[in-house]
Amino acid sequence: MSEQYDLTPFIGREQSAHDIVDPERLIRLAALLDRSWTPSDAIPPLGHFLLFRPDERQSNIGPDGHPVRGPDDLLPDIPLPRRMWAGSRIRFERALEPGMPVFRKSRLEKAVAKRGKGGDLVFCTVAHEIRAGEGGPLLIAEEQDIVYRGAHTGAEPAKRPSIDPDFTAQEVHSRVVGPVELFRYSALTFNAHRIHYDRDYARDEEGYPALVVHGPFLATLLFDHLQNVTRGRRISAFAFRATSPSFDGEELVFGATVQGDEAKLSVTNPSGLALTGTARLADG
């Protein structure tokens, strides 16, 4: 385990933010998923990922497109430049409603430094609570896992792991995600990380052979697939974990197996498992 990072001062830090469930964002998310949406419809898949978007001033944006981390921020101020949203565990307590004012309280629950084959790693878990206004009822509870890694070294792109899913999906759907979809999702979430739109940066600085598909976008497409398989049945909990990166131009296969109120989920790319997930379905 790496001992060079003192993460203790960061654990327990909190941040809060206000937003409004803006129908314009939801219309655009639905459009990205190739459908229409009106305020009388259910919120599009994982629409809460469009809330509480970053608003950092341009002068505080780092070379990778992320805001520069400071000593007073929620996430640790450590010299590991590469960042990945590695997974989430989400509970949907109540439905978001268009135009609703919402309040999010975030807390850094865990920060652990480790030493991997490729160098130092820091794993952070951030807990979010989204409520219907400050002090209002809980709408969504989520734990997000964020991983920090050192800079890529070597002339060749990093090799992806080859992992097989641990189940055979009963319902599958395949699609290719291109640079236009990646740009539109980055714009929707105001995510300026250059690995999603700057091919030269992704290759030369972070060691990827092509543009990287956002983990949350993959999760959104997987959630959408599950909703289609279950014909809109309400999903009360959803969890996903990224296992290897996926790139633009690849065929991605979204899989689901539903047994009663439980679902097993997967996304595979040409190298193997890219994302694994589970879901719990409500009665009815």
Short mmCIF file of C-alpha atoms in Angstrom, two decimals:
data_model
loop_
_atom_site.label_atom_id
_atom_site.label_comp_id
_atom_site.label_asym_id
_atom_site.label_seq_id
_atom_site.Cartn_x
_atom_site.Cartn_y
_atom_site.Cartn_z
CA MET A 1 0.00 0.00 0.00
CA SER A 2 1.23 3.50 -0.82
CA GLU A 3 2.11 5.50 2.28
CA GLN A 4 2.91 8.83 0.66
CA TYR A 5 -0.62 10.30 0.70
CA ASP A 6 -2.20 11.59 3.91
CA LEU A 7 -5.89 11.23 3.10
CA THR A 8 -7.21 11.47 6.65
CA PRO A 9 -7.95 15.25 6.55
CA PHE A 10 -10.26 14.76 3.57
CA ILE A 11 -12.44 11.95 4.92
CA GLY A 12 -15.74 13.32 6.20
CA ARG A 13 -15.61 16.53 4.18
CA GLU A 14 -18.96 17.72 2.88
CA GLN A 15 -20.30 19.92 0.11
CA SER A 16 -23.82 20.99 -0.81
CA ALA A 17 -25.43 22.36 -3.95
CA HIS A 18 -28.80 23.52 -5.26
CA ASP A 19 -30.29 22.94 -8.71
CA ILE A 20 -33.60 22.65 -10.56
CA VAL A 21 -34.79 19.65 -12.57
CA ASP A 22 -34.59 21.49 -15.87
CA PRO A 23 -36.88 20.00 -18.55
CA GLU A 24 -34.59 21.34 -21.29
CA ARG A 25 -31.77 19.05 -20.15
CA LEU A 26 -34.13 16.06 -20.03
CA ILE A 27 -35.38 16.78 -23.55
CA ARG A 28 -31.78 16.72 -24.77
CA LEU A 29 -30.92 13.52 -22.90
CA ALA A 30 -33.94 11.86 -24.50
CA ALA A 31 -32.83 13.18 -27.89
CA LEU A 32 -29.39 11.62 -27.36
CA LEU A 33 -31.20 8.33 -26.68
CA ASP A 34 -33.11 8.88 -29.96
CA ARG A 35 -36.54 9.56 -28.53
CA SER A 36 -38.91 12.39 -27.70
CA TRP A 37 -39.75 13.48 -24.17
CA THR A 38 -42.40 15.69 -22.56
CA PRO A 39 -42.74 16.77 -18.91
CA SER A 40 -45.60 14.29 -18.48
CA ASP A 41 -43.23 11.38 -19.20
CA ALA A 42 -41.00 9.61 -16.68
CA ILE A 43 -37.55 11.09 -16.23
CA PRO A 44 -35.14 9.68 -18.87
CA PRO A 45 -32.65 7.02 -17.72
CA LEU A 46 -30.30 8.29 -14.99
CA GLY A 47 -31.43 11.83 -15.65
CA HIS A 48 -30.09 12.90 -12.25
CA PHE A 49 -26.56 12.66 -13.72
CA LEU A 50 -27.43 15.92 -15.50
CA LEU A 51 -28.03 17.76 -12.23
CA PHE A 52 -25.47 19.74 -10.23
CA ARG A 53 -23.19 20.24 -13.22
CA PRO A 54 -19.73 21.73 -12.57
CA ASP A 55 -19.45 25.49 -12.94
CA GLU A 56 -15.71 26.03 -12.41
CA ARG A 57 -14.29 29.17 -13.98
CA GLN A 58 -12.18 28.55 -17.07
CA SER A 59 -9.05 29.87 -15.36
CA ASN A 60 -9.27 26.98 -12.88
CA ILE A 61 -9.47 24.19 -15.47
CA GLY A 62 -6.45 21.89 -15.63
CA PRO A 63 -4.72 20.45 -18.69
CA ASP A 64 -6.96 17.35 -18.67
CA GLY A 65 -10.16 19.43 -18.71
CA HIS A 66 -11.05 18.75 -15.06
CA PRO A 67 -11.09 21.54 -12.46
CA VAL A 68 -7.79 21.85 -10.64
CA ARG A 69 -8.10 20.26 -7.19
CA GLY A 70 -7.30 22.45 -4.22
CA PRO A 71 -6.54 21.74 -0.55
CA ASP A 72 -10.06 22.75 0.52
CA ASP A 73 -11.97 20.66 -2.03
CA LEU A 74 -14.12 17.64 -1.31
CA LEU A 75 -11.83 15.23 -3.18
CA PRO A 76 -8.18 14.80 -2.17
CA ASP A 77 -5.58 17.19 -3.51
CA ILE A 78 -3.07 14.57 -4.67
CA PRO A 79 -0.62 14.49 -7.63
CA LEU A 80 -2.34 11.66 -9.51
CA PRO A 81 -3.63 13.17 -12.77
CA ARG A 82 -5.85 10.47 -14.26
CA ARG A 83 -9.36 10.18 -12.86
CA MET A 84 -12.12 7.65 -13.54
CA TRP A 85 -15.68 7.34 -12.27
CA ALA A 86 -15.47 3.62 -11.54
CA GLY A 87 -19.00 2.87 -10.40
CA SER A 88 -22.09 3.78 -8.42
CA ARG A 89 -24.70 2.27 -6.13
CA ILE A 90 -28.00 4.13 -6.44
CA ARG A 91 -31.34 3.96 -4.58
CA PHE A 92 -34.35 5.68 -6.11
CA GLU A 93 -36.64 6.62 -3.21
CA ARG A 94 -38.97 9.10 -4.95
CA ALA A 95 -39.32 10.32 -8.50
CA LEU A 96 -37.75 13.52 -9.77
CA GLU A 97 -40.30 15.91 -11.24
CA PRO A 98 -39.64 18.49 -13.96
CA GLY A 99 -39.19 21.97 -12.51
CA MET A 100 -38.57 20.63 -8.99
CA PRO A 101 -35.94 22.46 -6.90
CA VAL A 102 -33.40 19.95 -5.61
CA PHE A 103 -30.64 19.97 -3.01
CA ARG A 104 -27.62 17.67 -2.89
CA LYS A 105 -25.41 16.98 0.11
CA SER A 106 -22.15 15.19 -0.65
CA ARG A 107 -19.71 13.58 1.76
CA LEU A 108 -16.35 11.90 1.19
CA GLU A 109 -16.91 8.61 3.00
CA LYS A 110 -13.69 6.83 2.16
CA ALA A 111 -10.26 7.48 0.64
CA VAL A 112 -7.77 4.63 0.39
CA ALA A 113 -4.30 4.63 -1.20
CA LYS A 114 -2.96 1.43 -2.77
CA ARG A 115 -0.06 0.35 -4.89
CA GLY A 116 -0.99 -1.44 -8.11
CA LYS A 117 0.98 -2.97 -10.98
CA GLY A 118 0.87 0.35 -12.80
CA GLY A 119 1.75 2.53 -9.81
CA ASP A 120 -0.09 4.42 -7.10
CA LEU A 121 -3.90 4.39 -6.92
CA VAL A 122 -6.32 6.25 -4.69
CA PHE A 123 -9.90 4.97 -4.33
CA CYS A 124 -12.51 7.45 -3.10
CA THR A 125 -16.16 6.86 -2.21
CA VAL A 126 -18.47 9.88 -2.24
CA ALA A 127 -22.00 9.61 -0.81
CA HIS A 128 -24.67 11.88 -2.32
CA GLU A 129 -28.18 12.57 -1.05
CA ILE A 130 -30.53 14.39 -3.41
CA ARG A 131 -33.61 15.87 -1.78
CA ALA A 132 -36.66 17.82 -2.94
CA GLY A 133 -35.24 21.11 -1.74
CA GLU A 134 -33.11 21.66 1.34
CA GLY A 135 -34.67 19.70 4.20
CA GLY A 136 -37.14 18.00 1.85
CA PRO A 137 -37.79 14.28 1.38
CA LEU A 138 -35.01 12.05 0.05
CA LEU A 139 -35.26 11.39 -3.67
CA ILE A 140 -32.02 9.61 -4.56
CA ALA A 141 -29.18 8.20 -2.48
CA GLU A 142 -25.98 7.34 -4.32
CA GLU A 143 -22.45 6.22 -3.56
CA GLN A 144 -19.91 6.99 -6.30
CA ASP A 145 -16.49 5.37 -6.57
CA ILE A 146 -13.73 7.56 -8.02
CA VAL A 147 -10.26 6.21 -8.83
CA TYR A 148 -7.12 8.32 -9.28
CA ARG A 149 -4.07 6.97 -11.10
CA GLY A 150 -0.64 8.23 -12.06
CA ALA A 151 0.29 9.50 -15.53
CA HIS A 152 0.53 7.01 -18.39
CA THR A 153 4.06 5.90 -19.21
CA GLY A 154 5.36 4.11 -22.28
CA ALA A 155 4.95 4.62 -26.00
CA GLU A 156 2.16 2.07 -26.48
CA PRO A 157 -1.45 2.36 -25.29
CA ALA A 158 -2.25 0.59 -22.07
CA LYS A 159 -3.60 -2.91 -22.64
CA ARG A 160 -7.18 -3.58 -21.62
CA PRO A 161 -7.95 -6.50 -19.35
CA SER A 162 -9.87 -9.38 -20.92
CA ILE A 163 -12.65 -10.41 -18.55
CA ASP A 164 -15.68 -12.57 -19.33
CA PRO A 165 -19.10 -11.82 -17.83
CA ASP A 166 -20.08 -14.17 -15.00
CA PHE A 167 -23.51 -14.85 -16.52
CA THR A 168 -25.11 -15.30 -19.94
CA ALA A 169 -27.44 -12.43 -20.75
CA GLN A 170 -30.94 -13.39 -21.90
CA GLU A 171 -31.73 -10.01 -23.50
CA VAL A 172 -29.03 -8.31 -25.56
CA HIS A 173 -28.76 -5.17 -27.64
CA SER A 174 -25.72 -3.93 -29.54
CA ARG A 175 -24.73 -0.48 -30.75
CA VAL A 176 -21.70 1.57 -31.76
CA VAL A 177 -21.05 4.82 -29.91
CA GLY A 178 -19.35 7.46 -32.03
CA PRO A 179 -17.66 10.81 -31.36
CA VAL A 180 -20.89 12.76 -31.90
CA GLU A 181 -22.65 10.93 -29.06
CA LEU A 182 -19.62 11.45 -26.81
CA PHE A 183 -19.57 15.16 -27.58
CA ARG A 184 -23.28 15.52 -26.90
CA TYR A 185 -23.05 13.67 -23.57
CA SER A 186 -20.06 15.79 -22.53
CA ALA A 187 -22.07 18.90 -23.38
CA LEU A 188 -25.11 17.69 -21.43
CA THR A 189 -23.07 17.05 -18.29
CA PHE A 190 -20.59 19.91 -18.84
CA ASN A 191 -17.83 17.30 -18.58
CA ALA A 192 -14.68 18.75 -20.15
CA HIS A 193 -12.41 15.72 -19.62
CA ARG A 194 -10.43 15.62 -22.85
CA ILE A 195 -10.33 11.82 -23.17
CA HIS A 196 -13.92 12.01 -24.44
CA TYR A 197 -13.38 14.45 -27.34
CA ASP A 198 -9.64 15.13 -27.90
CA ARG A 199 -8.24 12.08 -29.69
CA ASP A 200 -4.63 13.28 -29.61
CA TYR A 201 -4.78 13.98 -25.88
CA ALA A 202 -6.45 10.64 -25.14
CA ARG A 203 -3.70 8.80 -27.04
CA ASP A 204 -0.58 10.82 -26.20
CA GLU A 205 -1.26 11.83 -22.58
CA GLU A 206 -3.48 9.10 -21.12
CA GLY A 207 -2.50 6.11 -23.23
CA TYR A 208 -5.83 5.29 -24.85
CA PRO A 209 -6.01 4.21 -28.52
CA ALA A 210 -9.21 6.18 -29.18
CA LEU A 211 -11.82 8.36 -27.50
CA VAL A 212 -13.13 6.92 -24.24
CA VAL A 213 -16.86 6.36 -23.72
CA HIS A 214 -17.96 7.95 -20.43
CA GLY A 215 -18.68 5.42 -17.70
CA PRO A 216 -21.90 7.24 -16.73
CA PHE A 217 -22.99 7.27 -20.39
CA LEU A 218 -22.44 3.51 -20.62
CA ALA A 219 -24.45 3.12 -17.42
CA THR A 220 -27.22 5.30 -18.88
CA LEU A 221 -27.38 3.15 -22.03
CA LEU A 222 -27.44 0.01 -19.88
CA PHE A 223 -30.22 1.42 -17.69
CA ASP A 224 -32.14 2.31 -20.86
CA HIS A 225 -31.72 -1.26 -22.12
CA LEU A 226 -33.07 -2.62 -18.83
CA GLN A 227 -36.09 -0.32 -19.01
CA ASN A 228 -36.82 -1.57 -22.52
CA VAL A 229 -36.47 -5.21 -21.41
CA THR A 230 -38.78 -4.72 -18.41
CA ARG A 231 -41.20 -2.51 -20.39
CA GLY A 232 -40.81 0.49 -18.12
CA ARG A 233 -41.14 -1.36 -14.81
CA ARG A 234 -39.90 0.88 -12.01
CA ILE A 235 -36.28 0.34 -11.00
CA SER A 236 -35.75 0.96 -7.27
CA ALA A 237 -31.99 0.35 -7.13
CA PHE A 238 -29.19 0.21 -9.67
CA ALA A 239 -25.46 -0.42 -9.32
CA PHE A 240 -22.65 -0.54 -11.85
CA ARG A 241 -18.89 -1.04 -11.84
CA ALA A 242 -16.48 -0.32 -14.67
CA THR A 243 -13.94 -3.05 -15.43
CA SER A 244 -12.25 -1.80 -18.61
CA PRO A 245 -12.52 1.22 -20.91
CA SER A 246 -14.60 1.26 -24.10
CA PHE A 247 -13.78 3.36 -27.16
CA ASP A 248 -15.63 5.15 -29.91
CA GLY A 249 -16.27 3.08 -33.03
CA GLU A 250 -16.46 -0.24 -31.16
CA GLU A 251 -19.48 -2.50 -31.06
CA LEU A 252 -20.83 -2.57 -27.51
CA VAL A 253 -23.23 -5.26 -26.35
CA PHE A 254 -25.68 -4.47 -23.55
CA GLY A 255 -26.99 -7.52 -21.72
CA ALA A 256 -29.67 -8.18 -19.10
CA THR A 257 -31.04 -11.22 -17.32
CA VAL A 258 -34.12 -10.60 -15.18
CA GLN A 259 -35.30 -13.08 -12.56
CA GLY A 260 -38.22 -11.90 -10.47
CA ASP A 261 -37.30 -8.57 -8.88
CA GLU A 262 -33.57 -8.83 -9.60
CA ALA A 263 -31.55 -8.15 -12.74
CA LYS A 264 -27.98 -8.92 -13.73
CA LEU A 265 -26.47 -6.54 -16.27
CA SER A 266 -23.38 -6.25 -18.42
CA VAL A 267 -21.74 -4.22 -21.15
CA THR A 268 -19.09 -5.94 -23.25
CA ASN A 269 -16.65 -4.52 -25.79
CA PRO A 270 -14.36 -6.43 -28.20
CA SER A 271 -11.92 -7.17 -25.33
CA GLY A 272 -14.53 -8.49 -22.90
CA LEU A 273 -16.44 -7.11 -19.95
CA ALA A 274 -16.53 -3.30 -19.79
CA LEU A 275 -19.24 -2.71 -17.20
CA THR A 276 -21.09 -4.99 -14.81
CA GLY A 277 -24.28 -4.12 -12.98
CA THR A 278 -27.25 -5.18 -10.94
CA ALA A 279 -30.72 -3.75 -10.42
CA ARG A 280 -33.71 -4.25 -8.15
CA LEU A 281 -37.18 -3.87 -9.59
CA ALA A 282 -40.20 -2.57 -7.70
CA ASP A 283 -43.41 -4.56 -7.44
CA GLY A 284 -45.83 -4.31 -10.32
#
